[in-house]
Amino acid sequence: MQNLTRITRNLEVMGGKPCIRGMRVTVGTIVGLMASGHTTNDILAAYPYLEEPDIYEALDYALELNSNYQ
């Protein structure tokens, strides 16, 4: 996997699911919101402690993970 600095995994945070910078916002949450039609601005408004690069890195992580399974 490429060097993703904003994605963290810790068993004590969200059961070890990949999260954004150790916060309780998972990659799955971001991907799910985008898949539901929410924009980057919608997500940033709902989660003001996130930064735009967090969203892009979550999407990159999910795409890379998916490509490893194919």
PDB file of C-alpha atoms in Angstrom:
ATOM      1  CA  MET A   1       0.000   0.000   0.000  1.00  0.00           C
ATOM      2  CA  GLN A   2       1.142   3.487  -0.711  1.00  0.00           C
ATOM      3  CA  ASN A   3       2.247   5.743   2.124  1.00  0.00           C
ATOM      4  CA  LEU A   4      -1.039   6.950   3.596  1.00  0.00           C
ATOM      5  CA  THR A   5      -0.312   9.231   6.525  1.00  0.00           C
ATOM      6  CA  ARG A   6      -3.875  10.157   7.464  1.00  0.00           C
ATOM      7  CA  ILE A   7      -5.277   6.637   7.829  1.00  0.00           C
ATOM      8  CA  THR A   8      -4.685   4.937  11.171  1.00  0.00           C
ATOM      9  CA  ARG A   9      -5.648   1.598  12.697  1.00  0.00           C
ATOM     10  CA  ASN A  10      -5.814   1.043  16.424  1.00  0.00           C
ATOM     11  CA  LEU A  11      -7.700  -1.785  18.123  1.00  0.00           C
ATOM     12  CA  GLU A  12      -8.831   0.657  20.816  1.00  0.00           C
ATOM     13  CA  VAL A  13     -10.411   3.048  18.307  1.00  0.00           C
ATOM     14  CA  MET A  14     -13.457   1.761  16.430  1.00  0.00           C
ATOM     15  CA  GLY A  15     -12.317  -1.823  16.928  1.00  0.00           C
ATOM     16  CA  GLY A  16      -9.296  -1.406  14.668  1.00  0.00           C
ATOM     17  CA  LYS A  17     -11.176  -0.218  11.604  1.00  0.00           C
ATOM     18  CA  PRO A  18      -9.208   2.204   9.430  1.00  0.00           C
ATOM     19  CA  CYS A  19      -9.903   5.706  10.724  1.00  0.00           C
ATOM     20  CA  ILE A  20      -8.997   9.245   9.842  1.00  0.00           C
ATOM     21  CA  ARG A  21      -6.048  10.469  11.948  1.00  0.00           C
ATOM     22  CA  GLY A  22      -7.006   8.366  14.974  1.00  0.00           C
ATOM     23  CA  MET A  23     -10.446   9.931  15.238  1.00  0.00           C
ATOM     24  CA  ARG A  24     -13.662   7.986  15.401  1.00  0.00           C
ATOM     25  CA  VAL A  25     -14.437   8.622  11.731  1.00  0.00           C
ATOM     26  CA  THR A  26     -13.856   5.512   9.666  1.00  0.00           C
ATOM     27  CA  VAL A  27     -12.846   5.185   6.057  1.00  0.00           C
ATOM     28  CA  GLY A  28     -16.113   3.284   5.609  1.00  0.00           C
ATOM     29  CA  THR A  29     -18.094   6.273   6.854  1.00  0.00           C
ATOM     30  CA  ILE A  30     -16.434   8.574   4.326  1.00  0.00           C
ATOM     31  CA  VAL A  31     -16.836   6.099   1.462  1.00  0.00           C
ATOM     32  CA  GLY A  32     -20.461   5.483   2.401  1.00  0.00           C
ATOM     33  CA  LEU A  33     -21.262   9.184   2.469  1.00  0.00           C
ATOM     34  CA  MET A  34     -19.643   9.728  -0.926  1.00  0.00           C
ATOM     35  CA  ALA A  35     -21.463   6.702  -2.357  1.00  0.00           C
ATOM     36  CA  SER A  36     -24.731   8.163  -1.080  1.00  0.00           C
ATOM     37  CA  GLY A  37     -24.152  11.309  -3.100  1.00  0.00           C
ATOM     38  CA  HIS A  38     -22.709  13.609  -0.464  1.00  0.00           C
ATOM     39  CA  THR A  39     -20.073  16.036  -1.643  1.00  0.00           C
ATOM     40  CA  THR A  40     -16.742  16.775  -0.045  1.00  0.00           C
ATOM     41  CA  ASN A  41     -18.203  20.051   1.213  1.00  0.00           C
ATOM     42  CA  ASP A  42     -21.179  18.217   2.761  1.00  0.00           C
ATOM     43  CA  ILE A  43     -18.825  15.925   4.660  1.00  0.00           C
ATOM     44  CA  LEU A  44     -16.599  18.778   5.825  1.00  0.00           C
ATOM     45  CA  ALA A  45     -19.667  20.639   7.074  1.00  0.00           C
ATOM     46  CA  ALA A  46     -20.892  17.558   8.967  1.00  0.00           C
ATOM     47  CA  TYR A  47     -17.435  16.785  10.366  1.00  0.00           C
ATOM     48  CA  PRO A  48     -15.732  20.179  10.796  1.00  0.00           C
ATOM     49  CA  TYR A  49     -12.646  18.587  12.385  1.00  0.00           C
ATOM     50  CA  LEU A  50     -11.861  16.769   9.123  1.00  0.00           C
ATOM     51  CA  GLU A  51      -9.740  18.282   6.392  1.00  0.00           C
ATOM     52  CA  GLU A  52     -10.191  17.880   2.655  1.00  0.00           C
ATOM     53  CA  PRO A  53      -7.043  15.714   2.293  1.00  0.00           C
ATOM     54  CA  ASP A  54      -8.559  13.325   4.881  1.00  0.00           C
ATOM     55  CA  ILE A  55     -11.441  12.609   2.518  1.00  0.00           C
ATOM     56  CA  TYR A  56      -9.220  12.098  -0.507  1.00  0.00           C
ATOM     57  CA  GLU A  57      -6.915   9.782   1.389  1.00  0.00           C
ATOM     58  CA  ALA A  58      -9.872   7.741   2.685  1.00  0.00           C
ATOM     59  CA  LEU A  59     -11.053   7.293  -0.898  1.00  0.00           C
ATOM     60  CA  ASP A  60      -7.536   6.397  -2.054  1.00  0.00           C
ATOM     61  CA  TYR A  61      -7.263   3.845   0.753  1.00  0.00           C
ATOM     62  CA  ALA A  62     -10.578   2.244  -0.177  1.00  0.00           C
ATOM     63  CA  LEU A  63      -9.692   2.120  -3.878  1.00  0.00           C
ATOM     64  CA  GLU A  64      -6.307   0.596  -3.198  1.00  0.00           C
ATOM     65  CA  LEU A  65      -7.776  -1.950  -0.799  1.00  0.00           C
ATOM     66  CA  ASN A  66     -10.406  -2.882  -3.384  1.00  0.00           C
ATOM     67  CA  SER A  67      -7.816  -3.258  -6.149  1.00  0.00           C
ATOM     68  CA  ASN A  68      -5.816  -5.647  -3.941  1.00  0.00           C
ATOM     69  CA  TYR A  69      -8.846  -7.945  -3.714  1.00  0.00           C
ATOM     70  CA  GLN A  70      -9.422  -8.123  -7.445  1.00  0.00           C
TER      71      GLN A  70
END
